[in-house]
CSV table of C-alpha atoms in Angstrom, one decimal:
chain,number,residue,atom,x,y,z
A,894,UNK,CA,0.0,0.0,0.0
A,895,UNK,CA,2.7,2.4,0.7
A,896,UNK,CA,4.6,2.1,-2.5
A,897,UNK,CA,1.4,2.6,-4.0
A,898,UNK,CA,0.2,5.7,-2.3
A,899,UNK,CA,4.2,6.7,-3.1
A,900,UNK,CA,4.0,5.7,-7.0
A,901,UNK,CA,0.2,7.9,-7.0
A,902,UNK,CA,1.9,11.1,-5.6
A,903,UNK,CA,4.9,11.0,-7.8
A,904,UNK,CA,2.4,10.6,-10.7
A,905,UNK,CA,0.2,13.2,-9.1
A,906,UNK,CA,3.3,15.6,-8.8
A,907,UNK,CA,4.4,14.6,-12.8
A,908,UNK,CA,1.3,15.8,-14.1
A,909,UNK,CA,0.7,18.9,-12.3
A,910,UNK,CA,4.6,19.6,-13.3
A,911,UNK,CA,4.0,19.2,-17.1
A,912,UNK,CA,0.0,21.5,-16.5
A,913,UNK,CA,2.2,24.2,-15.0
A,914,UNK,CA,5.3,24.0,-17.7
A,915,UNK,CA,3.2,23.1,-20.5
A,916,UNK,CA,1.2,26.7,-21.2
A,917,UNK,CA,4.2,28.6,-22.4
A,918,UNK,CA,4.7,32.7,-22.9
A,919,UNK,CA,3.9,33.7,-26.2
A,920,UNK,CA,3.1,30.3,-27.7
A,921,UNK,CA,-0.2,30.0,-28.7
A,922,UNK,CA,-2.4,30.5,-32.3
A,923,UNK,CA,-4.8,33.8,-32.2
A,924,UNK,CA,-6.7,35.8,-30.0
A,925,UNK,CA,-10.3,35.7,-28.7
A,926,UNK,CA,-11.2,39.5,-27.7
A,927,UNK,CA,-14.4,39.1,-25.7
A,928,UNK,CA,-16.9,42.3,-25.3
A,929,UNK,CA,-19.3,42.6,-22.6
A,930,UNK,CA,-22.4,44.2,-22.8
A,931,UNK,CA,-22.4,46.1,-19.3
A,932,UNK,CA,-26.0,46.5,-17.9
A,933,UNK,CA,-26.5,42.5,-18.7
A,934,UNK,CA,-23.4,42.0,-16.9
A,935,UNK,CA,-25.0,44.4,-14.2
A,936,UNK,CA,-28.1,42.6,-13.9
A,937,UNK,CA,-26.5,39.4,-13.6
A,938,UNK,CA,-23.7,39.9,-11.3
A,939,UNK,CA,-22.4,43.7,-11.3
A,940,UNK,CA,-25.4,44.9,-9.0
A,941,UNK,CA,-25.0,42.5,-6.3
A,942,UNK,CA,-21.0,43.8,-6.1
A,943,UNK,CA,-21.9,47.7,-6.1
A,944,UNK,CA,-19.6,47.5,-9.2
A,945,UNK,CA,-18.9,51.4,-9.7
A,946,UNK,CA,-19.2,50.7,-14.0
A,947,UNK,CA,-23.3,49.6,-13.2
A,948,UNK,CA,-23.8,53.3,-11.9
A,949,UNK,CA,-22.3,54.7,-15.7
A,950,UNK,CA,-23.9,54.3,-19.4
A,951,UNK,CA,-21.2,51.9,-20.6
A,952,UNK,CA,-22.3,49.5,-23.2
A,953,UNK,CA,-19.9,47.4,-24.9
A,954,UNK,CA,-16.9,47.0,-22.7
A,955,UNK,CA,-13.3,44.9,-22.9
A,956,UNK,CA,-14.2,41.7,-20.8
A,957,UNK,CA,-10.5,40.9,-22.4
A,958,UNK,CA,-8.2,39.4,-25.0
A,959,UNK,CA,-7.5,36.2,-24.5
A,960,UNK,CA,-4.6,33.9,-26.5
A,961,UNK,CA,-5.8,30.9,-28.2
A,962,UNK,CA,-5.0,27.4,-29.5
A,963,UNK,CA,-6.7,25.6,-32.1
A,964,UNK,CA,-8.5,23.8,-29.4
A,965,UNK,CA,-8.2,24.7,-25.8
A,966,UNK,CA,-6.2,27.9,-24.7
A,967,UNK,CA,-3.3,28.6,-22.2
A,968,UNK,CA,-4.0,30.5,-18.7
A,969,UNK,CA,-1.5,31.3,-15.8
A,970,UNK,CA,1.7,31.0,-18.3
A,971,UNK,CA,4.9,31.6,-15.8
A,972,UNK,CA,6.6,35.3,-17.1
A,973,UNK,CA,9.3,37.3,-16.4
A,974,UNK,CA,7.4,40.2,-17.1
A,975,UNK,CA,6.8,43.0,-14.4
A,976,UNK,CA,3.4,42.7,-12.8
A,977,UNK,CA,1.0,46.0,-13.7
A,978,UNK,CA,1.1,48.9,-11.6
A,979,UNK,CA,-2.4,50.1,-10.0
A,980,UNK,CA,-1.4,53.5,-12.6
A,981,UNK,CA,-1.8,51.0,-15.0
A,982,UNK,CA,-4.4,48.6,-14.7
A,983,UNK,CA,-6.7,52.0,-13.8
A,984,UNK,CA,-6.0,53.2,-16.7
A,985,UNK,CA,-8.0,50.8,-18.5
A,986,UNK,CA,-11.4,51.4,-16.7
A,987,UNK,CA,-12.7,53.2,-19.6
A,988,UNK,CA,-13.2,50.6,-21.7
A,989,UNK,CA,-12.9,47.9,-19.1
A,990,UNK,CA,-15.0,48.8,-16.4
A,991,UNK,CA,-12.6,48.8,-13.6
A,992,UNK,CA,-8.8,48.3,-13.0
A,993,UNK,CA,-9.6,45.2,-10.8
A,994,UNK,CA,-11.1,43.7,-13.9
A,995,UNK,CA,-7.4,44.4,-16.2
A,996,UNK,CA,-5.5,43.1,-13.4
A,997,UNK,CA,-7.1,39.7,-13.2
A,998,UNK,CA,-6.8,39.4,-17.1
A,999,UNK,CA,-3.4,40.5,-17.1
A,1000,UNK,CA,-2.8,37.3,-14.3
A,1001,UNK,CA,-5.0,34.7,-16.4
A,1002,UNK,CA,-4.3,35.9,-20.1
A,1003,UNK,CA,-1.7,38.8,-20.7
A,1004,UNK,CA,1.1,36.7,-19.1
A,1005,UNK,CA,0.5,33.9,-21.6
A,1006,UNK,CA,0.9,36.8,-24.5
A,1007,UNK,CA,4.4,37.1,-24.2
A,1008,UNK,CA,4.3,40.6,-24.2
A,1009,UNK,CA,4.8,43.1,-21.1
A,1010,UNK,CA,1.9,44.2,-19.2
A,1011,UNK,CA,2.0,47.9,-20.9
A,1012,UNK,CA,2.2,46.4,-24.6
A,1013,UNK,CA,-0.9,44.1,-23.2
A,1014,UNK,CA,-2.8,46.4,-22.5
A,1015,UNK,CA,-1.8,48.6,-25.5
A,1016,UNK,CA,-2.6,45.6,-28.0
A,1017,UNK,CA,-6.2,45.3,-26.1
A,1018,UNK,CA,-6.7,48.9,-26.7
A,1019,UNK,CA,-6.0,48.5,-30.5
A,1020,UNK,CA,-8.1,45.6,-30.7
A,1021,UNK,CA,-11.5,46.9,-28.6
A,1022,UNK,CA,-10.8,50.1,-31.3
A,1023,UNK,CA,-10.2,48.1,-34.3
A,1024,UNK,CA,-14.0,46.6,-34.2
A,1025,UNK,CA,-17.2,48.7,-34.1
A,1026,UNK,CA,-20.0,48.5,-31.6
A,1027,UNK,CA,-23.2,49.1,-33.5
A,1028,UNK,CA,-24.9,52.3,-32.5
A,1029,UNK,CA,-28.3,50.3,-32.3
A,1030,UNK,CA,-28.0,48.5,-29.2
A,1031,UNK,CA,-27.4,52.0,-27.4
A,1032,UNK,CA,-31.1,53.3,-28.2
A,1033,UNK,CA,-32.8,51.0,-26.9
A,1034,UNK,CA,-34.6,52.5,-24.0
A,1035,UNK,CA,-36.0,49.5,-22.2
A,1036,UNK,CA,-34.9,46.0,-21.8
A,1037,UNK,CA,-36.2,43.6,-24.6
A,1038,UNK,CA,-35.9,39.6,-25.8
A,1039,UNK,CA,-34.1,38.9,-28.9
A,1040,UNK,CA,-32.4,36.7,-30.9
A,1041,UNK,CA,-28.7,35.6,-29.6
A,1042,UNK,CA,-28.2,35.6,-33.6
A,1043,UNK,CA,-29.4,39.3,-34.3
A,1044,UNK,CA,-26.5,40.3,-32.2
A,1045,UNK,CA,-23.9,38.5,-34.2
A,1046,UNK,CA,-25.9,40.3,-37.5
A,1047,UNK,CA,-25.8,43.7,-36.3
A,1048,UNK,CA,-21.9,43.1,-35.5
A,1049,UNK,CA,-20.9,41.7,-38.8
A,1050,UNK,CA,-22.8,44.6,-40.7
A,1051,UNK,CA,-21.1,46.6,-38.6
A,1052,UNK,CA,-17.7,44.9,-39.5
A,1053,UNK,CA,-17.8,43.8,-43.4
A,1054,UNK,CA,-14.8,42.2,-42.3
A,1055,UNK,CA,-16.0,39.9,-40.1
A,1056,UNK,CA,-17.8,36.4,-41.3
A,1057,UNK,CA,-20.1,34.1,-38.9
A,1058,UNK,CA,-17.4,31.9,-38.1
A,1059,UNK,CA,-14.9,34.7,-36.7
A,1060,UNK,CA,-17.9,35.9,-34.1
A,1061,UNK,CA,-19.7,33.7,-31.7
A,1062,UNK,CA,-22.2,35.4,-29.2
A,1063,UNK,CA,-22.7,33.7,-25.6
A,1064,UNK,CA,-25.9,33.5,-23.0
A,1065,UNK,CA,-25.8,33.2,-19.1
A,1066,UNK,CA,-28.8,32.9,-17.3
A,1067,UNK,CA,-31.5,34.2,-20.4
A,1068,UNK,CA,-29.3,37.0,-21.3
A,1069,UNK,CA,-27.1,37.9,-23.9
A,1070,UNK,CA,-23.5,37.7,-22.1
A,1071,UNK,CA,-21.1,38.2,-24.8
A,1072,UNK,CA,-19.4,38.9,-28.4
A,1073,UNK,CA,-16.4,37.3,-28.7
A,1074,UNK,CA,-14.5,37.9,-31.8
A,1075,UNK,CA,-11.1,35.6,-33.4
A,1076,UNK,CA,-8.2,37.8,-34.1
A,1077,UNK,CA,-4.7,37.1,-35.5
A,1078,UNK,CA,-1.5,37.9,-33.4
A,1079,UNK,CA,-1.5,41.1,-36.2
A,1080,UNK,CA,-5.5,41.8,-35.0
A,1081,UNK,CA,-6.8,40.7,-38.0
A,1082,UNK,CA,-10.2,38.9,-38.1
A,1083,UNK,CA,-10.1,34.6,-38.3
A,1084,UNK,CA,-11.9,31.8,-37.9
A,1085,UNK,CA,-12.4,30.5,-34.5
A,1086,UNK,CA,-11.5,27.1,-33.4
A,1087,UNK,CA,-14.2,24.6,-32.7
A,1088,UNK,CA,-14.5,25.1,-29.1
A,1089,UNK,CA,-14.9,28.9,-29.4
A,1090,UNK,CA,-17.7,28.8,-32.0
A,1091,UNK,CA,-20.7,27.6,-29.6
A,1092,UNK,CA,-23.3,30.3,-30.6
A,1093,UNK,CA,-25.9,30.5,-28.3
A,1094,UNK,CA,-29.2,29.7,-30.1
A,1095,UNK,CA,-31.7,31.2,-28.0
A,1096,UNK,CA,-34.8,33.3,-29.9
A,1097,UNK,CA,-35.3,35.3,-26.7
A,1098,UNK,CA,-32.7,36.4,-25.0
A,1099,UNK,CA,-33.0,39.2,-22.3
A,1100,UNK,CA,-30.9,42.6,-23.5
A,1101,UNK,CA,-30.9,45.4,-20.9
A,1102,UNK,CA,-30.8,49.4,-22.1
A,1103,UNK,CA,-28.0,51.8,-21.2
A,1104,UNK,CA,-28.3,52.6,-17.5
């Protein structure tokens, strides 16, 4: 029994050596950029935290940019890079919603980039800029059900650039959640892998107006 227990831990340890070695810096295929659409995000979570972006008129906001393989995506990649400063993670509010939210991303994702925390942040600029947010979603005036697949239309007339399987929208909880959008290392649009594109399919999903 005890050289058992012994042969399990050593296995045990082996594995979670290659998990934490095998997600390397910089290594990785494309980039998902992930928009949030803030009062759903407020009605669903952001309330119940007094989250200071649920008391603004944000709509579409940076939930983050996140590298990429094929299939599956690497998280928590060891760096040499300097963490953010508070300076610079707060800087980011406007289009993220707070700094707490670029500091977490910069911890999961940004270290797997391979870049430093201020040419993170700078490339997740560039890409929340380099795709447009259609104006329409910011008249409504009171919260309505729609098709998850209206969303992904109004964003790919609003991009030419983009085709259906470069965008896939996301639900949580009977609302819309989330556009998330395949970009190259060079910010150009792409096809997502297989286990990105997982459209929602619901016909009436909950979409809240600008606060």
């Amino acid at each position: 029994m005890r050289l058992m227990s012994v042969l399990l831990l050593a296995a045990l340890s082996i594995g979670s050596s290659l998990r934490a070695d095998g997600d390397r810096a910089g290594e990785f295929d494309y980039y998902v950029m992930a928009l949030s659409w803030s009062p759903n995000w407020c009605v669903l979570e952001g309330d119940a935290r007094n989250a200071e972006q649920c008391e603004s008129d944000a709509g579409w906001l940076l939930h983050g940019l996140w590298p990429q393989y094929h299939r599956g995506w690497p998280d928590y990649c060891p760096t040499v890079e300097r963490a953010p400063s508070r300076r610079m993670t707060g800087e980011m509010t406007d289009i993220m919603g707070s700094g707490g939210l670029a500091w977490h991303q910069w911890k999961k994702h940004g270290v797997c980039s391979g870049l430093s925390a201020a040419q993170y942040y700078a490339l997740s600029r560039e890409a929340y800029g380099k795709i447009t947010r259609p104006e329409a979603f910011r008249k409504l005036d009171k919260s309505v059900t729609l098709p998850a697949s209206l969303v992904e239309e109004a964003f790919i007339k609003a991009n030419p650039q983009l085709a259906p399987d470069m965008i896939t929208v996301t639900c949580r909880d009977g609302h819309i959640q989330e556009v998330r959008i395949c970009l190259s290392k060079g910010l150009d649009p792409v096809p997502c892998g297989r286990d990105v594109v997982r459209d929602c399919r619901m016909t009436d999903a909950r979409f809240e107006p600008l606060r």
